């Protein structure tokens, strides 16, 4: 029997879970409780953890198979582990647009687990947005329109030919990405614009400014006004929560119904995070 408590940090999403040590072998009851809290709150936080890369990986594997990122060079010896570093003299942070992880994949991530190794004294918070609420708040007419649409996603904007050299200069940046995979970034997949969550059955808005390019069967120009509206709408403050990181904190979020945004307001300080990503299913 575990003794833990769950405290929401905002009305829309996000809850802290106290009383669990993620470095230990969690029993089924604890894993079930975390999964239930994730479905309820979309992102759960575990402050004051101490995790080796192997322990973080073992924790993630309790929730599914881990994804290996195709673009970011992983931690040596740990292909599942992404190390996100911003040095004090760097100005660009990783994935600095509201997004859900790896929606350019046929099967985007179910969840992501981020562990804070080193955090700035202030700044560097992350925000999440509840896309069930974003969908629910749309008009009946807009829901009907979007319900019949699929959208094209690709990694082109982050890792494609046009941006690769400019954004990821290997000599300057602490985060390394593969140089020879820009052709993979050009691949396109389509996902429904409104996604039905496979576990809760609820509908969530499922487009993001990082990887969504256009509606299927429409040009980018035709799609842009509605997509721009949806990007604005999907991150209304009342749909969000904001987490202030402390060293050792872990965040575990559900990419199927939440988006996130890393705030880049800590120039001059170092930040180091470790991320693993849990494989998901094909959006329906
Ligand atoms: Fe992300």
Short mmCIF file of C-alpha atoms and ligand atoms in Angstrom, two decimals:
data_model
loop_
_atom_site.label_atom_id
_atom_site.label_comp_id
_atom_site.label_asym_id
_atom_site.label_seq_id
_atom_site.Cartn_x
_atom_site.Cartn_y
_atom_site.Cartn_z
CA UNK A 1 0.00 0.00 0.00
CA UNK A 2 1.51 3.31 -1.07
CA UNK A 3 0.82 6.59 0.61
CA UNK A 4 0.71 9.45 -1.86
CA UNK A 5 -1.30 12.57 -2.58
CA UNK A 6 -2.24 14.39 -5.76
CA UNK A 7 -2.56 18.19 -5.78
CA UNK A 8 -3.75 20.06 -8.87
CA UNK A 9 -1.69 23.15 -9.74
CA UNK A 10 -4.24 24.81 -12.05
CA UNK A 11 -7.87 24.50 -13.05
CA UNK A 12 -7.21 23.25 -16.58
CA UNK A 13 -4.47 20.66 -16.17
CA UNK A 14 -1.43 19.67 -14.13
CA UNK A 15 -1.10 18.02 -10.72
CA UNK A 16 1.76 17.34 -8.35
CA UNK A 17 2.13 13.85 -6.95
CA UNK A 18 3.90 13.61 -3.62
CA UNK A 19 4.98 10.47 -1.82
CA UNK A 20 6.35 8.40 -4.69
CA UNK A 21 10.00 7.54 -5.26
CA UNK A 22 10.36 6.92 -8.99
CA UNK A 23 13.84 5.43 -8.62
CA UNK A 24 12.32 2.36 -6.95
CA UNK A 25 10.46 -0.51 -8.46
CA UNK A 26 6.89 0.76 -8.30
CA UNK A 27 4.15 -1.78 -7.67
CA UNK A 28 1.16 -2.20 -9.98
CA UNK A 29 -1.00 -0.08 -7.71
CA UNK A 30 1.36 2.89 -8.02
CA UNK A 31 1.65 2.54 -11.79
CA UNK A 32 -2.15 2.39 -12.09
CA UNK A 33 -2.48 5.47 -9.88
CA UNK A 34 -0.02 7.42 -12.03
CA UNK A 35 -1.78 6.36 -15.21
CA UNK A 36 -5.15 7.42 -13.80
CA UNK A 37 -3.73 10.77 -12.65
CA UNK A 38 -2.21 11.31 -16.09
CA UNK A 39 -5.59 10.73 -17.74
CA UNK A 40 -7.28 13.10 -15.26
CA UNK A 41 -4.72 15.91 -15.25
CA UNK A 42 -2.81 15.47 -18.57
CA UNK A 43 0.49 16.31 -16.90
CA UNK A 44 1.72 15.11 -13.52
CA UNK A 45 4.76 16.34 -11.62
CA UNK A 46 6.97 14.49 -9.13
CA UNK A 47 9.19 16.94 -7.24
CA UNK A 48 12.51 16.01 -5.60
CA UNK A 49 13.40 12.81 -7.42
CA UNK A 50 16.90 11.40 -7.91
CA UNK A 51 17.08 9.35 -11.09
CA UNK A 52 19.91 7.80 -13.04
CA UNK A 53 19.28 7.47 -16.78
CA UNK A 54 18.60 3.75 -16.30
CA UNK A 55 16.09 4.44 -13.54
CA UNK A 56 14.25 7.02 -15.65
CA UNK A 57 14.14 4.56 -18.54
CA UNK A 58 12.86 1.77 -16.27
CA UNK A 59 10.15 4.08 -14.94
CA UNK A 60 9.06 5.01 -18.47
CA UNK A 61 8.96 1.38 -19.56
CA UNK A 62 6.24 0.71 -16.99
CA UNK A 63 3.93 2.74 -19.26
CA UNK A 64 4.93 1.36 -22.65
CA UNK A 65 7.69 0.86 -25.16
CA UNK A 66 10.11 3.79 -25.48
CA UNK A 67 10.53 5.76 -28.69
CA UNK A 68 13.95 6.46 -30.20
CA UNK A 69 14.10 9.95 -31.69
CA UNK A 70 15.14 10.01 -35.32
CA UNK A 71 16.72 13.46 -35.32
CA UNK A 72 18.35 14.23 -31.99
CA UNK A 73 21.63 12.47 -31.11
CA UNK A 74 20.90 10.58 -27.86
CA UNK A 75 22.88 10.22 -24.66
CA UNK A 76 25.78 7.89 -25.26
CA UNK A 77 24.85 4.29 -24.41
CA UNK A 78 21.16 5.24 -23.97
CA UNK A 79 19.46 5.54 -27.38
CA UNK A 80 16.08 6.25 -25.71
CA UNK A 81 17.42 9.22 -23.75
CA UNK A 82 17.40 12.75 -25.13
CA UNK A 83 19.51 15.31 -23.29
CA UNK A 84 18.15 18.85 -23.61
CA UNK A 85 20.80 21.41 -22.72
CA UNK A 86 20.91 25.17 -23.02
CA UNK A 87 24.25 26.66 -22.01
CA UNK A 88 24.49 30.15 -20.47
CA UNK A 89 25.83 31.61 -23.73
CA UNK A 90 23.15 30.05 -25.92
CA UNK A 91 20.03 31.97 -26.85
CA UNK A 92 17.96 29.36 -28.69
CA UNK A 93 16.12 26.69 -26.71
CA UNK A 94 14.79 23.36 -27.97
CA UNK A 95 11.30 23.05 -29.51
CA UNK A 96 10.36 26.63 -28.74
CA UNK A 97 6.87 26.54 -30.24
CA UNK A 98 3.65 25.18 -28.70
CA UNK A 99 3.50 21.54 -29.80
CA UNK A 100 2.77 17.93 -29.01
CA UNK A 101 5.81 15.66 -29.32
CA UNK A 102 6.72 13.98 -32.62
CA UNK A 103 3.34 14.41 -34.37
CA UNK A 104 5.34 14.09 -37.61
CA UNK A 105 5.42 10.35 -36.90
CA UNK A 106 2.76 7.92 -38.09
CA UNK A 107 2.43 6.93 -34.45
CA UNK A 108 3.17 10.00 -32.34
CA UNK A 109 4.21 9.75 -28.71
CA UNK A 110 1.75 8.69 -26.04
CA UNK A 111 3.70 10.49 -23.35
CA UNK A 112 6.98 12.16 -22.52
CA UNK A 113 8.88 12.11 -19.24
CA UNK A 114 11.20 15.01 -18.50
CA UNK A 115 13.63 15.06 -15.56
CA UNK A 116 15.34 18.25 -14.41
CA UNK A 117 19.07 17.75 -13.89
CA UNK A 118 20.02 21.42 -13.67
CA UNK A 119 17.65 24.38 -13.64
CA UNK A 120 18.18 28.15 -13.70
CA UNK A 121 17.58 30.02 -10.41
CA UNK A 122 14.42 31.41 -12.01
CA UNK A 123 12.86 31.17 -15.46
CA UNK A 124 12.78 28.17 -17.78
CA UNK A 125 9.25 27.18 -16.75
CA UNK A 126 7.23 24.91 -19.03
CA UNK A 127 3.55 25.41 -19.89
CA UNK A 128 0.99 22.80 -20.91
CA UNK A 129 -2.42 23.27 -22.54
CA UNK A 130 -5.47 21.01 -22.26
CA UNK A 131 -6.71 20.25 -25.79
CA UNK A 132 -9.96 18.64 -24.57
CA UNK A 133 -10.93 22.05 -23.22
CA UNK A 134 -9.78 23.73 -26.42
CA UNK A 135 -12.02 21.42 -28.46
CA UNK A 136 -14.98 21.72 -26.09
CA UNK A 137 -14.87 25.53 -26.28
CA UNK A 138 -15.25 25.61 -30.09
CA UNK A 139 -18.62 26.42 -31.64
CA UNK A 140 -20.82 23.63 -32.98
CA UNK A 141 -20.15 24.88 -36.51
CA UNK A 142 -16.38 24.81 -36.11
CA UNK A 143 -16.52 21.35 -34.49
CA UNK A 144 -18.51 20.10 -37.47
CA UNK A 145 -16.05 21.61 -39.96
CA UNK A 146 -12.96 20.26 -38.18
CA UNK A 147 -14.50 16.86 -37.53
CA UNK A 148 -14.24 16.03 -41.21
CA UNK A 149 -10.67 17.23 -41.70
CA UNK A 150 -7.27 15.64 -41.56
CA UNK A 151 -4.02 17.61 -41.39
CA UNK A 152 -0.60 17.04 -42.88
CA UNK A 153 2.27 16.95 -40.38
CA UNK A 154 6.02 16.83 -41.00
CA UNK A 155 9.30 17.51 -39.22
CA UNK A 156 10.38 19.81 -42.04
CA UNK A 157 10.08 23.00 -40.01
CA UNK A 158 12.41 21.66 -37.33
CA UNK A 159 14.82 19.36 -39.09
CA UNK A 160 14.35 19.86 -42.86
CA UNK A 161 16.83 21.06 -45.44
CA UNK A 162 15.87 24.71 -45.18
CA UNK A 163 16.50 25.07 -41.44
CA UNK A 164 19.04 22.39 -40.61
CA UNK A 165 22.25 24.36 -41.08
CA UNK A 166 20.89 27.61 -39.79
CA UNK A 167 19.26 26.33 -36.62
CA UNK A 168 21.54 23.50 -35.62
CA UNK A 169 25.11 24.55 -36.17
CA UNK A 170 27.06 21.62 -34.72
CA UNK A 171 29.99 23.79 -33.73
CA UNK A 172 27.91 26.17 -31.65
CA UNK A 173 25.07 24.23 -30.12
CA UNK A 174 25.32 21.87 -27.19
CA UNK A 175 22.45 19.74 -28.55
CA UNK A 176 23.46 17.63 -31.51
CA UNK A 177 21.17 16.53 -34.27
CA UNK A 178 21.94 14.16 -37.09
CA UNK A 179 23.13 16.00 -40.15
CA UNK A 180 22.14 13.45 -42.76
CA UNK A 181 18.48 12.93 -41.91
CA UNK A 182 16.91 15.99 -43.48
CA UNK A 183 15.35 13.75 -46.15
CA UNK A 184 13.42 11.93 -43.39
CA UNK A 185 12.20 15.30 -42.14
CA UNK A 186 10.60 15.93 -45.52
CA UNK A 187 8.23 12.96 -45.07
CA UNK A 188 4.56 13.79 -44.51
CA UNK A 189 1.93 12.02 -42.44
CA UNK A 190 -1.72 12.90 -41.89
CA UNK A 191 -3.67 12.88 -38.62
CA UNK A 192 -7.26 13.81 -37.81
CA UNK A 193 -7.62 17.45 -36.72
CA UNK A 194 -9.85 16.29 -33.88
CA UNK A 195 -8.47 13.25 -32.13
CA UNK A 196 -10.44 10.82 -29.98
CA UNK A 197 -8.30 9.85 -27.02
CA UNK A 198 -7.86 6.06 -27.04
CA UNK A 199 -8.24 5.72 -23.26
CA UNK A 200 -10.72 8.41 -22.22
CA UNK A 201 -12.79 8.51 -25.42
CA UNK A 202 -12.82 12.32 -25.23
CA UNK A 203 -12.20 14.53 -28.26
CA UNK A 204 -9.14 16.79 -28.34
CA UNK A 205 -7.91 19.36 -30.81
CA UNK A 206 -4.84 17.91 -32.50
CA UNK A 207 -2.94 20.49 -34.57
CA UNK A 208 0.24 22.32 -33.61
CA UNK A 209 2.33 25.16 -34.98
CA UNK A 210 5.55 23.17 -34.97
CA UNK A 211 4.61 20.24 -37.22
CA UNK A 212 1.16 20.80 -38.78
CA UNK A 213 1.51 22.23 -42.29
CA UNK A 214 -1.95 22.29 -43.87
CA UNK A 215 -5.26 20.51 -44.07
CA UNK A 216 -5.26 17.46 -46.30
CA UNK A 217 -6.69 18.32 -49.71
CA UNK A 218 -6.11 22.05 -49.22
CA UNK A 219 -3.16 24.36 -49.90
CA UNK A 220 -1.05 25.87 -47.12
CA UNK A 221 -2.50 29.30 -48.00
CA UNK A 222 -6.07 28.07 -47.74
CA UNK A 223 -5.38 26.27 -44.46
CA UNK A 224 -3.43 29.05 -42.80
CA UNK A 225 -6.23 31.32 -41.51
CA UNK A 226 -8.04 28.49 -39.74
CA UNK A 227 -4.84 26.89 -38.45
CA UNK A 228 -3.64 30.25 -37.13
CA UNK A 229 -6.96 30.69 -35.36
CA UNK A 230 -6.70 27.21 -33.85
CA UNK A 231 -3.11 27.78 -32.66
CA UNK A 232 -4.25 30.94 -30.86
CA UNK A 233 -7.38 29.31 -29.50
CA UNK A 234 -5.67 26.11 -28.33
CA UNK A 235 -3.41 27.94 -25.86
CA UNK A 236 -5.86 30.30 -24.20
CA UNK A 237 -4.60 30.94 -20.65
CA UNK A 238 -7.60 29.22 -19.08
CA UNK A 239 -6.63 25.97 -20.84
CA UNK A 240 -3.08 26.00 -19.46
CA UNK A 241 -0.89 25.37 -16.46
CA UNK A 242 2.65 26.55 -15.82
CA UNK A 243 5.24 24.57 -13.87
CA UNK A 244 8.22 26.08 -12.13
CA UNK A 245 11.02 23.54 -12.26
CA UNK A 246 13.23 22.66 -9.35
CA UNK A 247 16.22 20.37 -9.57
CA UNK A 248 15.08 16.74 -9.46
CA UNK A 249 11.51 17.41 -10.61
CA UNK A 250 9.92 15.04 -13.12
CA UNK A 251 7.06 15.93 -15.47
CA UNK A 252 5.08 13.20 -17.25
CA UNK A 253 2.57 14.38 -19.84
CA UNK A 254 0.02 12.93 -22.21
CA UNK A 255 0.84 14.09 -25.75
CA UNK A 256 -2.49 12.81 -27.03
CA UNK A 257 -4.49 15.57 -25.39
CA UNK A 258 -1.96 18.18 -24.24
CA UNK A 259 0.47 20.54 -25.88
CA UNK A 260 3.47 22.12 -24.17
CA UNK A 261 5.72 25.14 -24.48
CA UNK A 262 9.20 25.71 -22.99
CA UNK A 263 9.61 29.35 -21.94
CA UNK A 264 12.95 30.76 -23.06
CA UNK A 265 13.53 33.43 -20.43
CA UNK A 266 16.75 32.33 -18.71
CA UNK A 267 19.59 33.58 -20.87
CA UNK A 268 22.85 33.49 -18.94
CA UNK A 269 21.87 30.40 -16.93
CA UNK A 270 22.38 26.73 -17.70
CA UNK A 271 19.51 24.28 -17.97
CA UNK A 272 19.82 20.52 -18.48
CA UNK A 273 16.91 18.10 -18.80
CA UNK A 274 16.63 14.42 -19.72
CA UNK A 275 13.67 13.24 -21.77
CA UNK A 276 12.31 9.86 -22.68
CA UNK A 277 9.30 9.36 -24.90
CA UNK A 278 6.70 6.61 -24.75
CA UNK A 279 5.41 5.21 -28.04
CA UNK A 280 1.79 5.89 -28.88
CA UNK A 281 -0.80 4.60 -31.29
CA UNK A 282 -2.08 5.94 -34.56
CA UNK A 283 -4.45 8.89 -33.89
CA UNK A 284 -8.11 8.13 -34.59
FE1 LIG B 1 8.32 18.79 -26.75
#
